Coordinates of C-alpha atoms in Angstrom, one line a residue:
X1 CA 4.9 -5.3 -28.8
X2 CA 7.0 -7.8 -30.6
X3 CA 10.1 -10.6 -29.7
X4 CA 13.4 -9.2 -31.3
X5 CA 16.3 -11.2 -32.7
X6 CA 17.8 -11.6 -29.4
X7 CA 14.8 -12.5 -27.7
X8 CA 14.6 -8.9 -25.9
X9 CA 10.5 -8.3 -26.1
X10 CA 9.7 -4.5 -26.3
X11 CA 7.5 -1.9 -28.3
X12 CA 7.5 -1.7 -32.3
X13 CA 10.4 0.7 -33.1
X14 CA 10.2 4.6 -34.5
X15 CA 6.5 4.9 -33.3
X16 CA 4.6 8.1 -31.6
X17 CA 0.8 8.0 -30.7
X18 CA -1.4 9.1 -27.4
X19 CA -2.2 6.2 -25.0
X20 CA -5.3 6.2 -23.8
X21 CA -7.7 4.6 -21.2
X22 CA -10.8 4.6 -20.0
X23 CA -14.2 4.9 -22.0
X24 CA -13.9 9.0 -21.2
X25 CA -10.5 9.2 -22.2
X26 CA -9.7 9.2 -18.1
X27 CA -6.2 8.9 -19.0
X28 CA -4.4 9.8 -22.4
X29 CA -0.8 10.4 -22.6
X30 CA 2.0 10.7 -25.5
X31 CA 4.7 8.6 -26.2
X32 CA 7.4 8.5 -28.2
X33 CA 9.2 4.6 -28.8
X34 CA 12.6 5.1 -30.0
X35 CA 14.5 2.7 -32.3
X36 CA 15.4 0.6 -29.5
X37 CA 11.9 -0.2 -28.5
X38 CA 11.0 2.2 -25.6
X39 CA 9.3 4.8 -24.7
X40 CA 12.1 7.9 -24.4
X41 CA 12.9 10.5 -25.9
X42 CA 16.6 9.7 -25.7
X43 CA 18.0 7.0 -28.4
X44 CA 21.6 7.8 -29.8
X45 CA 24.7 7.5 -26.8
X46 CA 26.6 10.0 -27.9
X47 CA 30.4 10.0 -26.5
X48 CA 31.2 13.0 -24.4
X49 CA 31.9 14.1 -20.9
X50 CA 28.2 13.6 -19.7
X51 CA 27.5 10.7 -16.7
X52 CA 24.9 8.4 -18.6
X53 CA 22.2 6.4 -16.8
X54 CA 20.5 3.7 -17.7
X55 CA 17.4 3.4 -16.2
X56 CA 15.1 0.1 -16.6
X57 CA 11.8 -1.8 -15.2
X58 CA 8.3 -2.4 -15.5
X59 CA 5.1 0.0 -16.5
X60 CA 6.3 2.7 -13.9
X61 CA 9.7 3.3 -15.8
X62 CA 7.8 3.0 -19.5
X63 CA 5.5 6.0 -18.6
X64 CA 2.6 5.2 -20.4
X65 CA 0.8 7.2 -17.8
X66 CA 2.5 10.2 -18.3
X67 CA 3.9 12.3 -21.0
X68 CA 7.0 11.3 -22.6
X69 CA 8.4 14.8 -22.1
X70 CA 7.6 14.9 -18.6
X71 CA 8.8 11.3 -18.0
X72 CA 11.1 10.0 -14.8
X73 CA 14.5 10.1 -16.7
X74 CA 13.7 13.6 -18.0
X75 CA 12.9 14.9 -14.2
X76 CA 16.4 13.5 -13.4
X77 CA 17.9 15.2 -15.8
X78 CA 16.4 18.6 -14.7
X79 CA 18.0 18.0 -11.1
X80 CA 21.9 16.5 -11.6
X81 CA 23.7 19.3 -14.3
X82 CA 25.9 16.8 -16.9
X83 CA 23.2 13.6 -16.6
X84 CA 22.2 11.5 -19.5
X85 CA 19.2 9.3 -18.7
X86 CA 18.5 6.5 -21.1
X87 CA 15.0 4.8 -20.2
X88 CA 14.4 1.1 -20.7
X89 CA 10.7 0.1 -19.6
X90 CA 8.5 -2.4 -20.8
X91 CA 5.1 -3.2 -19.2
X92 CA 5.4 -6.9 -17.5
X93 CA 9.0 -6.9 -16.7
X94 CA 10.1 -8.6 -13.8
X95 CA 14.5 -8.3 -12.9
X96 CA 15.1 -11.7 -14.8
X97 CA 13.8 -9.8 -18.3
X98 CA 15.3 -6.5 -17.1
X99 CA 19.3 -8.5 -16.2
X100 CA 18.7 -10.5 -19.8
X101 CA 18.3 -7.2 -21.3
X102 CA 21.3 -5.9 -20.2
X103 CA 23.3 -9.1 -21.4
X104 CA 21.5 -9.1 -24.4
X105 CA 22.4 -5.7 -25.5
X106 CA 26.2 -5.9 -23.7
X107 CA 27.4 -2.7 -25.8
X108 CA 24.9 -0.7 -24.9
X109 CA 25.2 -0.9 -21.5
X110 CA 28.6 -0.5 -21.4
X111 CA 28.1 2.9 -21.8
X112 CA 26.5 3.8 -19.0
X113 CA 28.3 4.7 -16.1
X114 CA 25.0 4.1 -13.9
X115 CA 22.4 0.9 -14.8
X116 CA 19.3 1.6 -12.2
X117 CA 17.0 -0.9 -12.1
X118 CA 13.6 -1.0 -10.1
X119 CA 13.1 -4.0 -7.8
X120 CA 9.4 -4.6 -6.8
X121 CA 10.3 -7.4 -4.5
X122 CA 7.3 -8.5 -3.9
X123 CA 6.9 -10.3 -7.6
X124 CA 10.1 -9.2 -9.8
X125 CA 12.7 -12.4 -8.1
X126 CA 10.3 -15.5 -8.3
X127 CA 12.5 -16.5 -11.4
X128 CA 16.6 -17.1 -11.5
X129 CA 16.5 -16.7 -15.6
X130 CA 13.9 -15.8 -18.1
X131 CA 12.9 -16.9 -22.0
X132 CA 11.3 -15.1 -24.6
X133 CA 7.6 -15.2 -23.6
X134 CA 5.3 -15.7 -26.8
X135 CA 2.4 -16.6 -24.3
X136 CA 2.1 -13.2 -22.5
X137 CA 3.4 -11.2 -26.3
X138 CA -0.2 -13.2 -27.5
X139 CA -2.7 -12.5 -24.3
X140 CA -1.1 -8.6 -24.7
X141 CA -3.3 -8.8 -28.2
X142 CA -6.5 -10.4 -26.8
X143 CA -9.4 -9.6 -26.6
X144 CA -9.2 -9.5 -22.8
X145 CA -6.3 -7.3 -22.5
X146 CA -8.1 -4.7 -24.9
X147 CA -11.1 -4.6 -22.5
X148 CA -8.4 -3.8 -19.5
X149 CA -6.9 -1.6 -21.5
X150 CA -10.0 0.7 -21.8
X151 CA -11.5 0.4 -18.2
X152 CA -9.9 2.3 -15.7
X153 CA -11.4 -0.3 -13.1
X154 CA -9.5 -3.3 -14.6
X155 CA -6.7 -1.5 -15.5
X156 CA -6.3 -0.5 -11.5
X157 CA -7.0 -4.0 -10.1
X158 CA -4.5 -5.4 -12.7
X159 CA -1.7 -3.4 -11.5
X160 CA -2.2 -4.0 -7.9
X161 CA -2.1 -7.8 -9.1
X162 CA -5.1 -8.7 -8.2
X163 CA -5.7 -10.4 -11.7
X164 CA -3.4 -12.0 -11.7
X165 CA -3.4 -13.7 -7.9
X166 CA -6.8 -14.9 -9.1
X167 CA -5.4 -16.7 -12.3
X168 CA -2.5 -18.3 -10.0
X169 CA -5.1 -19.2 -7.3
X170 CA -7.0 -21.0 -10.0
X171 CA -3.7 -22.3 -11.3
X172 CA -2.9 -23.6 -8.3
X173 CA -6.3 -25.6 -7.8
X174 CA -5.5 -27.3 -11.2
X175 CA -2.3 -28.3 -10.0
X176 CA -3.8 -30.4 -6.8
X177 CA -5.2 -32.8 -9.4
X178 CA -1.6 -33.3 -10.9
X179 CA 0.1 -35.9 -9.5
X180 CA 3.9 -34.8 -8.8
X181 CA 6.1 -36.0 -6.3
X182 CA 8.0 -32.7 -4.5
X183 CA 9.2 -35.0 -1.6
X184 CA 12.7 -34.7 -2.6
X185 CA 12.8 -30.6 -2.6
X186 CA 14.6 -29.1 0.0
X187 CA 12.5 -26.6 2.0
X188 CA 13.1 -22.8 0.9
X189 CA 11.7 -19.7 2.6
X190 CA 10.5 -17.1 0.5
X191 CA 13.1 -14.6 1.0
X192 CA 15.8 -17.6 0.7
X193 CA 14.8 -18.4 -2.7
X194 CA 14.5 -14.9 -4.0
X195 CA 17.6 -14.2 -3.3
X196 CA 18.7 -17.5 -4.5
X197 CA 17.2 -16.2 -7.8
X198 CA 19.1 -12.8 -7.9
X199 CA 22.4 -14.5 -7.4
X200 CA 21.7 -17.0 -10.1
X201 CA 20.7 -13.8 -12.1
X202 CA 23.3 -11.8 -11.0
X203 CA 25.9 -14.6 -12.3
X204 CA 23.9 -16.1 -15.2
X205 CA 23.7 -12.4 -16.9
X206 CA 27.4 -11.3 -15.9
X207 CA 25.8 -8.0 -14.6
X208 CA 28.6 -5.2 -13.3
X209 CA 27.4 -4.9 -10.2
X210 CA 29.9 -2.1 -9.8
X211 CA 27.4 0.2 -12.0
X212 CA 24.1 -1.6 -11.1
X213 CA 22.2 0.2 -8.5
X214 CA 18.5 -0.9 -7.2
X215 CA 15.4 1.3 -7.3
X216 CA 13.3 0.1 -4.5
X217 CA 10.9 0.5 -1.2
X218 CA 12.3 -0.9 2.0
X219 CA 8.5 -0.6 3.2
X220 CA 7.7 -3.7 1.1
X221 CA 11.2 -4.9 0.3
X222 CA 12.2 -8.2 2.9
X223 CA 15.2 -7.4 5.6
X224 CA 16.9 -10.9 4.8
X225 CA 16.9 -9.1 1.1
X226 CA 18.6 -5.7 2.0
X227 CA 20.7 -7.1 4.3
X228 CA 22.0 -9.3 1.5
X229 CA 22.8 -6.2 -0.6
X230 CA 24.5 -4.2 2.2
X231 CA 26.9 -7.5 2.6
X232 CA 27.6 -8.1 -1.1
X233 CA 28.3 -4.4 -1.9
X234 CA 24.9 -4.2 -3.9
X235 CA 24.2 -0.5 -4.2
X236 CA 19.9 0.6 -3.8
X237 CA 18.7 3.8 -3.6
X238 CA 15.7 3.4 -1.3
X239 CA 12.5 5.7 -1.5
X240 CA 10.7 4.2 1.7
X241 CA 11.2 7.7 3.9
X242 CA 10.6 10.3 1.1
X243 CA 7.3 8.8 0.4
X244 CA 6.2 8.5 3.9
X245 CA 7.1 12.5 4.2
X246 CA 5.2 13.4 1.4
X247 CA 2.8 16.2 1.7
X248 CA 0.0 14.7 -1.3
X249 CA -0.7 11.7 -2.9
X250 CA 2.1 10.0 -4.3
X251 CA 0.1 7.6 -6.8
X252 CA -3.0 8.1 -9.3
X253 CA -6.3 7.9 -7.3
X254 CA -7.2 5.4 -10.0
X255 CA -3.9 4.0 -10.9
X256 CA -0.7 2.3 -8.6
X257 CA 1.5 4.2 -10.7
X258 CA 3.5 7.0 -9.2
X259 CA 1.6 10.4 -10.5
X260 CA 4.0 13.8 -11.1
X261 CA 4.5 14.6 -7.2
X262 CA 5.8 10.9 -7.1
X263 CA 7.7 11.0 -9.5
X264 CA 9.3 14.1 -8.7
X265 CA 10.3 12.6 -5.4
X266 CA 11.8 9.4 -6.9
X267 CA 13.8 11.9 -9.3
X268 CA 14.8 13.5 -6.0
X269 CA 16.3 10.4 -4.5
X270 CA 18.0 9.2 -7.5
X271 CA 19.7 13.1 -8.3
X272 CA 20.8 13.3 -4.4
X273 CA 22.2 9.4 -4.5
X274 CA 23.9 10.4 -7.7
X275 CA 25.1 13.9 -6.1
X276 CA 26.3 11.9 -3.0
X277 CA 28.0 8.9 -4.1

């Protein structure tokens, strides 16, 4: 991973390899990072008649655990004829990295005629802007991380956040010695000041909300939150039901991330949205 020139932090360009974890090789996958810095195997927008998508968000749109040929954007593709899905993912991104993106690369995006983003509400809207993060590019290449990396144990309870609740609860322990005086902020709920933060994100990144559509489960996504969307004309495309009417497992037994039959469902939802609207 590396920081680019507009502070957009992604994979090493124009690499190819097999991603593997666990000390049996539990889990190894191709990829394919194009010169943009993700793993796709689309890179060049080439003008024609097709719709284009852009599709962006964390770990479960990068695909590490799956094959780039066999990734979510290429499922899409396979069930809307004239689609063009362009895959942004980056393990770690929450919407403030995923909106800066879009603004950073402004061009690009005005390609698409679709920019899908998935929403994990539950920890992508606890910021209204981002930064380049040097901190998190530098614990990616410890020591620690490595060790995650190659057991399938850590590797699971990382991705269900469980990590990193523990850091923040020990952050937070630390912070009763510090002596700061928060008499003067006004009281927020939770779902206030998310959505706070998405219409300070919405505005600070000049997103077209016109093309942006959200990716998300209602199952863990906050009423005050949808509610908000339906009101302001914020388009999501909401998985909740298909999931809960699938026939198998949805998700790796040892891994959060959605596993083919998943995947193939989300694919489902976007094509039929896409079909339907």
């Amino acid at each position: 991973r590396y920081i680019d020139a507009y502070g957009v932090e992604k994979r090493i360009p124009n690499q190819i390899g097999t991603y593997v974890t666990g000390n049996r090789r539990q889990h190894a996958m191709d990829y394919s990072i194009n010169e943009d810095g993700f793993n796709t195997l689309r890179s060049e927008i080439i003008p024609n008649t097709n719709e284009k998508l852009a599709l962006i968000g964390d770990s479960f749109i990068e695909g590490f655990h799956q094959d780039y040929n066999y990734s979510l954007g290429k499922m899409i593709e396979k069930k809307k004829d004239s689609l063009e899905v362009f895959e942004f993912g980056c393990g770690g991104y929450d919407l403030a990295d995923q909106l800066y993106l879009v603004n950073a690369y402004k061009d690009r995006f005005k390609a698409m005629d679709h920019i899908l983003v998935y929403l994990k509400y539950e920890n992508d809207l606890d910021r209204p802007s981002t930064e380049p993060n040097y901190d998190r590019l530098e614990r990616s290449k410890g020591v620690i991380a490595k060790l995650r990396q190659k057991s399938k144990f850590l590797s699971y309870v990382g991705d269900l956040g469980i990590i990193n609740n523990f850091s923040q609860f020990l952050k937070s322990k630390k912070n009763i010695f510090k002596k700061e005086d928060n008499s003067t902020l006004a009281p927020k709920t939770q779902d206030s000041l998310r959505i706070s933060n998405f219409e300070n994100l919405l505005a600070l990144y000049k997103v077209d909300t016109s093309k942006l559509k959200l990716l998300l489960d209602s199952r863990k996504t906050s009423v005050a939150f949808l509610a908000y969307c339906q009101q302001n004309n914020i388009a999501y495309i909401d998985f909740a039901e298909a999931f809960k009417q699938a026939k198998q497992q949805t998700t790796y037994i040892y891994d959060e991330h959605w596993n083919s039959y998943g995947r193939e469902i989300i694919a489902q939802c976007i094509a039929g949205y896409l079909h339907d609207n």
